[in-house]
CSV table of C-alpha atoms and ligand atoms in Angstrom, one decimal:
chain,number,residue,atom,x,y,z
A,4,MET,CA,-62.4,233.5,119.0
A,5,SER,CA,-61.2,232.6,115.5
A,6,LEU,CA,-58.4,230.1,115.4
A,7,SER,CA,-55.0,231.6,114.5
A,8,ARG,CA,-53.4,228.1,114.6
A,9,ARG,CA,-54.9,224.8,113.5
A,10,VAL,CA,-56.2,222.8,116.5
A,11,PHE,CA,-56.9,219.0,116.4
A,12,ILE,CA,-58.6,216.6,118.7
A,13,LEU,CA,-56.7,213.3,118.6
A,14,GLY,CA,-59.1,211.2,120.7
A,15,GLY,CA,-59.6,210.2,124.2
A,16,HIS,CA,-61.3,208.0,126.7
A,17,THR,CA,-64.6,208.1,128.6
A,18,THR,CA,-65.3,205.8,131.5
A,19,PRO,CA,-68.6,204.1,132.0
A,20,PHE,CA,-71.0,206.6,133.7
A,21,ILE,CA,-72.7,204.9,136.7
A,22,GLY,CA,-75.1,205.7,139.4
A,23,LYS,CA,-78.5,204.5,140.6
A,24,ARG,CA,-80.2,202.0,138.2
A,25,HIS,CA,-76.9,201.1,136.5
A,26,PRO,CA,-76.2,197.4,137.0
A,27,ASP,CA,-72.6,197.9,138.2
A,28,PHE,CA,-73.5,200.6,140.7
A,29,ILE,CA,-72.8,199.4,144.3
A,30,TRP,CA,-75.6,200.2,146.7
A,31,LYS,CA,-77.3,198.3,149.5
A,32,ARG,CA,-79.3,195.9,147.3
A,33,HIS,CA,-76.3,195.1,145.0
A,34,PRO,CA,-74.9,191.6,145.5
A,35,ASP,CA,-71.4,193.1,145.9
A,36,PHE,CA,-72.5,195.6,148.6
A,37,GLY,CA,-69.9,195.4,151.4
A,38,LYS,CA,-67.4,193.6,149.1
A,39,ARG,CA,-66.3,196.4,146.8
A,40,GLU,CA,-66.9,200.1,146.4
A,41,ASN,CA,-67.8,202.4,143.5
A,42,PRO,CA,-64.7,204.0,142.0
A,43,SER,CA,-63.5,207.2,143.7
A,44,LEU,CA,-62.9,210.6,142.1
A,45,GLU,CA,-59.2,209.9,142.2
A,46,GLU,CA,-59.7,206.6,140.3
A,47,TYR,CA,-61.9,208.2,137.7
A,48,ILE,CA,-59.3,210.9,137.0
A,49,THR,CA,-56.5,208.3,136.7
A,50,THR,CA,-58.6,205.9,134.5
A,51,ALA,CA,-59.7,208.6,132.1
A,52,THR,CA,-56.2,210.3,131.9
A,53,CYS,CA,-54.3,207.0,131.3
A,54,GLY,CA,-57.0,205.8,128.9
A,55,ALA,CA,-56.8,209.0,126.8
A,56,LEU,CA,-53.0,208.9,126.6
A,57,GLU,CA,-53.1,205.2,125.6
A,58,ALA,CA,-55.9,205.6,123.1
A,59,THR,CA,-54.1,208.4,121.3
A,60,GLY,CA,-50.5,207.0,121.6
A,61,THR,CA,-49.5,210.1,123.6
A,62,PRO,CA,-46.6,209.5,126.1
A,63,ALA,CA,-47.4,211.4,129.3
A,64,ALA,CA,-44.0,213.1,129.0
A,65,GLU,CA,-45.1,214.7,125.7
A,66,VAL,CA,-48.0,216.6,127.4
A,67,ASP,CA,-47.2,220.3,127.6
A,68,LYS,CA,-50.1,221.4,129.8
A,69,ALA,CA,-53.2,219.9,131.2
A,70,TRP,CA,-56.7,221.1,132.4
A,71,ILE,CA,-59.3,219.4,134.5
A,72,GLY,CA,-62.9,220.4,134.7
A,73,ASN,CA,-64.8,219.7,137.9
A,74,PHE,CA,-67.6,221.4,139.7
A,75,VAL,CA,-67.9,220.3,143.3
A,76,GLY,CA,-65.2,217.8,144.2
A,77,GLU,CA,-64.9,219.6,147.6
A,78,LEU,CA,-68.5,218.7,148.5
A,79,PHE,CA,-69.1,215.2,146.9
A,80,ALA,CA,-65.6,213.8,147.4
A,81,SER,CA,-64.1,216.2,150.0
A,82,GLN,CA,-61.3,216.9,147.5
A,83,GLY,CA,-60.3,220.1,145.9
A,84,HIS,CA,-56.9,221.0,144.3
A,85,LEU,CA,-57.6,218.8,141.4
A,86,GLY,CA,-54.8,220.0,139.2
A,87,ALA,CA,-52.4,218.3,141.5
A,88,ALA,CA,-54.7,215.3,141.6
A,89,LEU,CA,-54.4,215.0,137.8
A,90,VAL,CA,-50.6,215.0,138.1
A,91,GLY,CA,-51.0,212.0,140.4
A,92,ALA,CA,-52.6,210.1,137.5
A,93,HIS,CA,-49.2,209.4,135.8
A,94,PRO,CA,-45.6,209.7,137.0
A,95,ASP,CA,-44.5,211.5,133.9
A,96,LEU,CA,-47.0,214.3,134.5
A,97,LEU,CA,-45.0,215.5,137.6
A,98,TYR,CA,-44.4,219.2,137.6
A,99,LYS,CA,-46.4,219.8,134.3
A,100,PRO,CA,-48.4,223.0,134.4
A,101,VAL,CA,-52.0,221.8,135.3
A,102,MET,CA,-55.0,223.9,136.1
A,103,ARG,CA,-58.5,223.1,137.4
A,104,VAL,CA,-61.4,225.0,135.8
A,105,GLU,CA,-64.8,225.5,137.3
A,106,GLY,CA,-68.0,226.7,135.5
A,107,ALA,CA,-70.7,224.6,137.1
A,108,CYS,CA,-71.9,222.0,134.6
A,109,ALA,CA,-69.9,223.7,131.9
A,110,SER,CA,-66.6,223.1,133.8
A,111,GLY,CA,-65.6,220.4,131.2
A,112,GLY,CA,-66.3,222.7,128.2
A,113,LEU,CA,-64.4,225.6,129.8
A,114,ALA,CA,-61.5,223.3,130.5
A,115,PHE,CA,-61.4,222.4,126.8
A,116,ALA,CA,-61.7,226.1,125.8
A,117,SER,CA,-58.9,226.9,128.1
A,118,ALA,CA,-56.7,224.2,126.5
A,119,VAL,CA,-57.6,225.6,123.0
A,120,GLU,CA,-56.6,229.1,123.9
A,121,SER,CA,-53.3,227.8,125.2
A,122,ILE,CA,-52.7,226.0,121.9
A,123,LEU,CA,-53.4,229.2,120.1
A,124,ALA,CA,-50.7,230.8,122.3
A,125,GLY,CA,-48.1,228.2,121.5
A,126,THR,CA,-48.8,225.0,123.4
A,127,ASP,CA,-48.5,221.9,121.2
A,128,VAL,CA,-49.9,219.0,123.2
A,129,ALA,CA,-52.7,219.5,125.7
A,130,LEU,CA,-54.6,217.1,127.9
A,131,VAL,CA,-58.1,217.9,129.0
A,132,VAL,CA,-59.9,215.9,131.7
A,133,GLY,CA,-63.4,216.2,133.1
A,134,ALA,CA,-64.3,214.3,136.3
A,135,GLU,CA,-67.0,214.2,138.9
A,136,VAL,CA,-68.5,211.8,141.4
A,137,GLN,CA,-71.9,212.6,142.8
A,138,THR,CA,-73.3,209.4,144.2
A,139,THR,CA,-71.5,209.8,147.5
A,140,ALA,CA,-74.4,211.8,148.9
A,141,PRO,CA,-78.2,211.2,148.8
A,142,ALA,CA,-80.0,212.8,145.9
A,143,ARG,CA,-81.6,215.4,148.2
A,144,THR,CA,-78.1,216.4,149.6
A,145,GLY,CA,-76.8,216.5,146.1
A,146,GLY,CA,-79.6,218.8,145.2
A,147,ASP,CA,-78.2,221.3,147.7
A,148,TYR,CA,-74.6,220.9,146.4
A,149,LEU,CA,-75.7,221.4,142.8
A,150,ALA,CA,-77.7,224.5,143.8
A,151,ARG,CA,-74.4,226.3,144.1
A,152,ALA,CA,-74.5,226.6,140.3
A,153,ALA,CA,-77.6,228.8,140.7
A,154,HIS,CA,-77.8,232.1,142.7
A,155,TYR,CA,-77.8,230.2,146.0
A,156,SER,CA,-79.1,232.9,148.3
A,157,ARG,CA,-82.1,233.6,146.0
A,158,HIS,CA,-82.8,230.2,144.4
A,159,ARG,CA,-82.0,227.6,147.1
A,160,SER,CA,-85.4,228.0,148.9
A,161,ILE,CA,-87.4,227.2,145.7
A,162,ASP,CA,-87.1,223.4,146.5
A,163,ASP,CA,-84.7,220.9,148.0
A,164,PHE,CA,-84.1,219.9,144.4
A,165,THR,CA,-83.2,223.4,143.3
A,166,PHE,CA,-82.2,222.7,139.7
A,167,PRO,CA,-85.0,220.4,138.9
A,168,ALA,CA,-87.3,223.1,140.2
A,169,LEU,CA,-85.7,225.8,138.2
A,170,PHE,CA,-86.3,223.7,135.1
A,171,ALA,CA,-89.8,222.9,136.2
A,172,ILE,CA,-90.4,226.6,135.7
A,173,LYS,CA,-89.4,226.2,132.1
A,174,ASN,CA,-91.5,223.0,131.7
A,175,LYS,CA,-94.5,225.0,132.9
A,176,ALA,CA,-93.9,227.8,130.5
A,177,PHE,CA,-93.4,225.3,127.7
A,178,LEU,CA,-96.6,223.4,128.6
A,179,ASP,CA,-98.5,226.7,129.0
A,180,GLY,CA,-97.5,227.5,125.4
A,181,GLU,CA,-97.5,225.2,122.4
A,182,GLY,CA,-95.5,222.3,123.9
A,183,THR,CA,-97.1,219.1,125.2
A,184,GLU,CA,-96.1,216.4,127.8
A,185,GLU,CA,-95.5,214.2,124.8
A,186,ASP,CA,-92.9,216.5,123.4
A,187,LEU,CA,-91.0,216.3,126.7
A,188,GLY,CA,-91.6,212.6,126.7
A,189,ARG,CA,-90.0,212.3,123.2
A,190,VAL,CA,-86.8,213.7,124.5
A,191,ALA,CA,-86.6,211.1,127.3
A,192,VAL,CA,-87.6,208.2,125.0
A,193,LYS,CA,-84.9,209.2,122.5
A,194,ALA,CA,-82.3,209.6,125.3
A,195,TYR,CA,-83.0,206.2,126.9
A,196,ALA,CA,-83.3,204.4,123.5
A,197,ASN,CA,-79.9,205.8,122.5
A,198,ALA,CA,-78.4,204.9,125.9
A,199,ASN,CA,-79.7,201.4,125.4
A,200,ARG,CA,-77.2,201.1,122.5
A,201,ASN,CA,-74.3,202.6,124.4
A,202,PRO,CA,-72.3,200.3,126.7
A,203,LEU,CA,-70.9,203.3,128.7
A,204,ALA,CA,-74.3,204.8,129.4
A,205,HIS,CA,-75.7,205.1,132.9
A,206,MET,CA,-79.2,204.1,131.7
A,207,ARG,CA,-78.0,201.4,129.3
A,208,THR,CA,-80.4,198.8,130.7
A,209,VAL,CA,-83.4,201.0,131.5
A,210,LYS,CA,-86.3,201.1,129.0
A,211,MET,CA,-88.5,204.1,128.6
A,212,SER,CA,-91.8,204.2,126.6
A,213,LEU,CA,-93.6,207.3,125.4
A,214,GLU,CA,-96.6,206.4,127.5
A,215,THR,CA,-94.4,206.2,130.7
A,216,ALA,CA,-92.4,209.3,129.9
A,217,SER,CA,-95.4,211.5,129.1
A,218,ASN,CA,-97.4,210.8,132.2
A,219,ALA,CA,-96.8,211.0,135.9
A,220,SER,CA,-97.3,207.6,137.6
A,221,ASP,CA,-95.9,205.4,140.4
A,222,ARG,CA,-93.1,204.4,138.0
A,223,ASN,CA,-92.5,207.9,136.9
A,224,PRO,CA,-93.4,210.2,139.8
A,225,THR,CA,-93.3,213.9,140.2
A,226,PHE,CA,-91.1,214.6,143.3
A,227,LEU,CA,-90.7,218.3,143.9
A,228,GLY,CA,-91.7,219.6,147.3
A,229,ASN,CA,-92.8,223.0,145.8
A,230,GLU,CA,-96.5,222.4,145.4
A,231,GLU,CA,-96.9,224.9,142.6
A,232,LEU,CA,-94.1,223.4,140.5
A,233,ASN,CA,-94.5,219.7,141.5
A,234,PRO,CA,-96.9,218.8,138.6
A,235,TYR,CA,-94.5,220.1,136.0
A,236,LEU,CA,-91.5,217.7,136.5
A,237,LYS,CA,-91.3,214.0,136.5
A,238,MET,CA,-88.3,211.7,137.2
A,239,SER,CA,-88.0,211.0,133.5
A,240,ASP,CA,-87.5,214.7,132.7
A,241,CYS,CA,-84.3,214.7,134.7
A,242,SER,CA,-80.6,214.0,133.8
A,243,GLN,CA,-78.9,211.5,136.0
A,244,VAL,CA,-76.8,211.8,139.1
A,245,SER,CA,-73.8,210.0,137.7
A,246,ASP,CA,-70.1,209.3,138.4
A,247,GLY,CA,-67.7,209.3,135.5
A,248,ALA,CA,-64.8,210.9,133.7
A,249,SER,CA,-63.7,211.7,130.2
A,250,ALA,CA,-60.3,212.9,128.9
A,251,MET,CA,-58.9,213.8,125.5
A,252,VAL,CA,-55.7,214.9,123.8
A,253,VAL,CA,-55.8,218.2,121.9
A,254,VAL,CA,-52.9,219.3,119.7
A,255,SER,CA,-51.5,221.9,117.3
A,256,GLU,CA,-50.1,220.8,113.9
A,257,GLU,CA,-46.7,220.8,115.5
A,258,GLY,CA,-48.2,218.5,118.2
A,259,LEU,CA,-49.5,216.1,115.6
A,260,ARG,CA,-46.0,215.9,114.1
A,261,LYS,CA,-44.4,215.4,117.6
A,262,LEU,CA,-46.7,212.4,118.2
A,263,GLY,CA,-46.1,211.0,114.7
A,264,LYS,CA,-49.7,211.7,113.6
A,265,THR,CA,-51.3,213.5,110.7
A,266,PRO,CA,-54.6,215.4,110.4
A,267,ASP,CA,-56.2,212.1,109.1
A,268,ASP,CA,-55.8,210.7,112.6
A,269,ALA,CA,-57.8,213.6,114.2
A,270,THR,CA,-60.8,215.8,113.9
A,271,GLU,CA,-60.1,219.5,113.4
A,272,LEU,CA,-61.6,222.1,115.7
A,273,LEU,CA,-63.2,225.0,113.9
A,274,ALA,CA,-64.5,227.0,116.9
A,275,ALA,CA,-64.5,226.9,120.6
A,276,THR,CA,-66.4,229.9,122.0
A,277,TYR,CA,-68.1,230.7,125.3
A,278,ALA,CA,-70.4,233.2,126.8
A,279,THR,CA,-71.3,234.1,130.3
A,280,GLY,CA,-74.6,235.4,131.6
A,281,ASN,CA,-75.3,237.3,134.9
A,282,LEU,CA,-75.8,234.9,137.8
A,283,TYR,CA,-78.1,237.4,139.6
A,284,GLN,CA,-80.6,237.9,136.8
A,285,ASP,CA,-83.0,235.2,135.4
A,286,GLY,CA,-83.5,235.2,131.7
A,287,PRO,CA,-86.8,234.5,129.9
A,288,PRO,CA,-87.8,230.9,130.7
A,289,LEU,CA,-88.0,229.7,127.2
A,290,ARG,CA,-84.8,231.3,125.7
A,291,LEU,CA,-81.2,230.2,126.3
A,292,GLU,CA,-79.7,233.6,125.4
A,293,THR,CA,-76.2,232.9,126.7
A,294,THR,CA,-76.1,229.7,124.6
A,295,GLU,CA,-77.5,231.6,121.6
A,296,THR,CA,-74.6,234.1,121.9
A,297,ALA,CA,-71.9,231.4,122.2
A,298,ALA,CA,-73.4,229.6,119.2
A,299,ARG,CA,-73.5,232.8,117.1
A,300,ARG,CA,-69.8,233.4,117.9
A,301,ALA,CA,-69.0,229.8,117.1
A,302,TYR,CA,-70.7,229.8,113.7
A,303,ALA,CA,-69.0,233.1,112.8
A,304,ALA,CA,-65.6,231.9,113.9
A,305,ALA,CA,-66.0,228.7,111.9
A,306,GLY,CA,-67.6,230.3,108.9
A,307,VAL,CA,-70.4,227.7,108.9
A,308,SER,CA,-74.1,227.7,109.6
A,309,PRO,CA,-76.5,225.5,111.6
A,310,GLY,CA,-77.6,223.7,108.4
A,311,ASP,CA,-74.1,222.4,107.9
A,312,MET,CA,-74.1,220.3,111.1
A,313,GLY,CA,-74.2,216.6,110.7
A,314,VAL,CA,-74.4,215.6,114.4
A,315,ALA,CA,-74.9,217.4,117.7
A,316,GLU,CA,-74.4,217.0,121.4
A,317,VAL,CA,-76.6,219.4,123.4
A,318,HIS,CA,-77.0,219.9,127.1
A,319,ASP,CA,-80.2,218.1,128.0
A,320,CYS,CA,-80.0,218.6,131.7
A,321,PHE,CA,-83.8,218.3,131.7
A,322,THR,CA,-86.1,217.3,128.8
A,323,VAL,CA,-87.3,220.9,128.1
A,324,THR,CA,-83.7,222.0,127.7
A,325,GLU,CA,-83.2,219.9,124.5
A,326,PRO,CA,-85.8,221.7,122.3
A,327,LEU,CA,-84.6,225.1,123.7
A,328,MET,CA,-81.0,224.1,122.7
A,329,TYR,CA,-82.2,223.3,119.1
A,330,GLU,CA,-83.5,226.9,119.0
A,331,ALA,CA,-80.3,228.4,120.6
A,332,LEU,CA,-78.1,226.6,118.1
A,333,GLY,CA,-80.3,227.7,115.2
A,334,PHE,CA,-81.6,224.3,114.2
A,335,ALA,CA,-85.2,225.6,114.6
A,336,GLU,CA,-86.8,229.0,115.0
A,337,ILE,CA,-87.5,230.3,118.5
A,338,GLY,CA,-90.6,228.5,119.8
A,339,ARG,CA,-90.4,225.6,117.2
A,340,GLY,CA,-87.7,223.3,118.6
A,341,HIS,CA,-90.1,220.6,119.6
A,342,HIS,CA,-91.2,220.3,116.0
A,343,LEU,CA,-87.8,218.6,115.3
A,344,LEU,CA,-88.7,216.0,117.9
A,345,ARG,CA,-92.2,215.5,116.5
A,346,GLU,CA,-90.7,214.9,113.0
A,347,GLY,CA,-88.1,212.5,114.4
A,348,ARG,CA,-85.4,214.6,112.8
A,349,THR,CA,-83.0,214.4,115.7
A,350,GLU,CA,-83.2,210.6,116.2
A,351,ILE,CA,-80.1,208.6,115.2
A,352,ASP,CA,-81.5,208.0,111.7
A,353,GLY,CA,-82.8,211.5,111.4
A,354,ASP,CA,-81.1,214.2,109.3
A,355,LEU,CA,-79.6,215.9,112.4
A,356,PRO,CA,-79.0,213.2,115.1
A,357,VAL,CA,-78.7,214.8,118.6
A,358,ASN,CA,-77.3,213.2,121.7
A,359,THR,CA,-76.7,209.8,120.0
A,360,GLY,CA,-75.1,208.2,123.1
A,361,GLY,CA,-78.1,209.2,125.3
A,362,GLY,CA,-77.2,212.7,126.3
A,363,LEU,CA,-77.3,213.8,130.0
A,364,ILE,CA,-80.6,212.0,130.5
A,365,GLY,CA,-79.5,208.6,129.1
A,366,PHE,CA,-75.7,208.6,129.0
A,367,GLY,CA,-75.6,210.4,132.4
A,368,HIS,CA,-74.5,213.7,133.8
A,369,PRO,CA,-71.3,213.7,136.0
A,370,VAL,CA,-71.5,217.4,135.9
A,371,GLY,CA,-67.9,218.6,135.5
A,372,THR,CA,-67.3,215.7,133.0
A,373,THR,CA,-70.1,216.4,130.6
A,374,GLY,CA,-68.5,219.1,128.5
A,375,VAL,CA,-65.5,217.0,127.8
A,376,LYS,CA,-67.6,213.9,127.1
A,377,GLN,CA,-69.8,215.8,124.6
A,378,ILE,CA,-66.8,217.0,122.6
A,379,LEU,CA,-65.3,213.5,122.5
A,380,GLU,CA,-68.7,212.1,121.4
A,381,VAL,CA,-68.8,214.4,118.4
A,382,HIS,CA,-65.2,213.5,117.6
A,383,ARG,CA,-66.1,209.7,117.9
A,384,GLN,CA,-69.2,210.1,115.7
A,385,LEU,CA,-67.2,212.0,113.0
A,386,ARG,CA,-64.6,209.3,113.0
A,387,GLY,CA,-67.1,206.3,113.0
A,388,GLN,CA,-66.2,205.0,116.4
A,389,CYS,CA,-69.6,204.8,118.0
A,390,GLY,CA,-70.4,201.1,117.5
A,391,ASP,CA,-74.1,200.3,117.9
A,392,TYR,CA,-75.0,203.9,118.0
A,393,GLN,CA,-72.9,205.1,115.1
A,394,VAL,CA,-74.8,207.5,112.8
A,395,ASN,CA,-75.1,205.9,109.4
A,396,LYS,CA,-74.7,208.8,107.0
A,397,PRO,CA,-71.8,210.9,105.7
A,398,MET,CA,-71.1,213.8,108.1
A,399,LYS,CA,-68.6,216.6,107.8
A,400,LEU,CA,-69.3,218.8,110.8
A,401,GLY,CA,-70.5,218.3,114.4
A,402,ILE,CA,-71.4,220.7,117.2
A,403,ALA,CA,-71.5,220.4,121.0
A,404,ALA,CA,-73.2,222.8,123.4
A,405,ASN,CA,-72.3,222.6,127.1
A,406,MET,CA,-74.3,224.7,129.7
A,407,GLY,CA,-73.5,225.7,133.2
A,408,GLY,CA,-76.3,226.7,135.6
A,409,ASP,CA,-79.5,228.0,134.1
A,410,ASP,CA,-77.9,229.1,130.9
A,411,LYS,CA,-75.2,231.1,132.7
A,412,THR,CA,-72.1,229.7,131.1
A,413,ALA,CA,-72.3,228.2,127.6
A,414,VAL,CA,-69.5,226.6,125.6
A,415,VAL,CA,-70.0,225.8,122.0
A,416,THR,CA,-67.5,223.9,119.9
A,417,ILE,CA,-67.6,222.9,116.2
A,418,GLN,CA,-65.4,220.1,114.7
A,419,ARG,CA,-64.7,218.9,111.2
A,420,GLY,CA,-64.3,215.2,110.5
B,30,CAA,N1,-92.8,208.1,144.4
B,30,CAA,C1,-92.8,209.3,144.9
B,30,CAA,N2,-91.7,210.0,145.2
B,30,CAA,C2,-90.5,209.4,144.9
B,30,CAA,C3,-90.4,208.2,144.3
B,30,CAA,C4,-91.6,207.4,144.1
B,30,CAA,N3,-91.6,206.2,143.6
B,30,CAA,N4,-89.1,207.9,144.2
B,30,CAA,C5,-88.4,209.0,144.6
B,30,CAA,N5,-89.3,209.9,145.0
B,30,CAA,C6,-89.0,211.3,145.5
B,30,CAA,C7,-88.8,211.3,146.9
B,30,CAA,O1,-89.2,212.6,147.4
B,30,CAA,C8,-87.3,211.2,147.1
B,30,CAA,O2,-86.7,211.9,148.1
B,30,CAA,P1,-86.5,211.2,149.6
B,30,CAA,O3,-86.1,209.8,149.4
B,30,CAA,O4,-85.4,212.0,150.2
B,30,CAA,O5,-87.8,211.5,150.3
B,30,CAA,C9,-86.8,211.9,145.8
B,30,CAA,O6,-87.8,211.7,144.8
B,30,CAA,C10,-85.5,211.4,145.4
B,30,CAA,O7,-85.6,210.0,145.3
B,30,CAA,P2,-84.3,209.1,145.1
B,30,CAA,O8,-83.3,209.5,146.1
B,30,CAA,O9,-84.7,207.7,145.0
B,30,CAA,O10,-84.1,209.6,143.7
B,30,CAA,P3,-83.0,209.2,142.7
B,30,CAA,O11,-81.7,209.0,143.4
B,30,CAA,O12,-83.4,208.2,141.8
B,30,CAA,O13,-82.9,210.6,142.0
B,30,CAA,C11,-83.7,212.5,140.8
B,30,CAA,C12,-83.9,211.1,141.1
B,30,CAA,C13,-84.0,213.3,142.1
B,30,CAA,C14,-84.5,212.9,139.7
B,30,CAA,C15,-82.2,212.7,140.5
B,30,CAA,O14,-81.8,211.9,139.4
B,30,CAA,C16,-81.8,214.2,140.2
B,30,CAA,O15,-81.7,215.0,141.1
B,30,CAA,N6,-81.6,214.5,138.9
B,30,CAA,C17,-81.2,215.9,138.5
B,30,CAA,C18,-79.8,216.1,138.7
B,30,CAA,C19,-79.4,217.5,138.5
B,30,CAA,O16,-80.1,218.4,138.9
B,30,CAA,N7,-78.3,217.8,137.8
B,30,CAA,C20,-77.9,219.1,137.4
B,30,CAA,C21,-78.6,219.5,136.2
B,30,CAA,S1,-78.5,221.2,135.9
B,30,CAA,C22,-77.2,221.5,134.9
B,30,CAA,O17,-76.8,220.7,134.2
B,30,CAA,C23,-76.5,222.9,135.0
B,30,CAA,C24,-75.7,223.1,136.2
B,30,CAA,O18,-74.7,223.9,136.2
B,30,CAA,C25,-76.0,222.4,137.6
């Protein structure tokens, strides 16, 4: 999809991502247990929406249309029909056209892509929200809910933790090849170190050393029930079960004018492309071919190449996904993604910083929120708004890659600062 109208991201708001091991997360050993509760899905949608409108100086009445990305509100929060829930976030959104979009963990990215397509068709001011709560159920029950992003009838029996097991298959293939446990450990260490600088991150207070991340131990156990796969996945390899929301305002040139803004107040979107794989067929374990396809389309639409990227957000749902993402986005040749980690090139002070706020492993992964948060993170980096984790080098372009299921839906976006 090449952009027939100019599209700008004005900014937005991300809530803290919280869950187990976050100091504000209420559970039975928290001093506030019984006195207050964790925010609900409803509260997250409202906080992110109102925060984004306020941060961008957008009166709710000026919003033409809105989208909300969410994967499984029905299961974790007993709430569907989230377009109407988004309208409840502000009185001036009443009767606006609003749509909920679902594409598993790429729900947020698809919500954004839908808003962009609408802008190309004439919409001027769009609101995009991603929201998910997941801590309302035990991790094992959550594993069942999230398994609906895989081919449930075929994959569910692999393990109670279906997605961790599906990615343990990739870890095994990676370790059977050239990759090492230390390479996987480097992804986790970078994610936690970046999260430690990010006040919104789920893992902002948790430290992770390479020694801990590279070895199974009491502190970092393997946990899969599937005996064959169990040795190949540790807790530190996993993204977090998080609650949180993110929202942003996306506009046309006319939308900028309506809101009294100029292109200098925004980042410009150069591409928003997506690709969809076949749910019923498994791809090769060490290729993300759907993401590769979406990325090729994005570079072609934007007229840029991987080497032009100054910063990236990639979908690190498990440690092995990150080097595979480097390959899918063309940062490294197939089979060589982990060399970028060994050379430190994707750390905050490297030449291509990736997942600077901690990614899904450190920042957290409220699944339907992630795609929106990633795009907003690239926007914030390009505009110098990332505080303690701001990249300290000139950057023109940034890319985000959001993935649903095991590389079944992929959304790739490129922005210019
Ligand atoms: N020693 C041994 N085993 C332990 C342990 C320890 N110290 N601590 C935990 N475990 C094991 C136990 O088996 C435990 O289960 P039970 O308590 O039910 O017996 C299990 O691990 C889970 O323990 P917790 O409930 O304490 O774990 P947790 O809440 O800290 O969760 C996690 C840890 C299971 C890794 C969880 O964070 C997780 O599931 N992460 C992955 C989330 C996920 O899959 N997200 C989707 C990614 S895929 C994607 O992005 C694409 C898409 O479309 C879905």
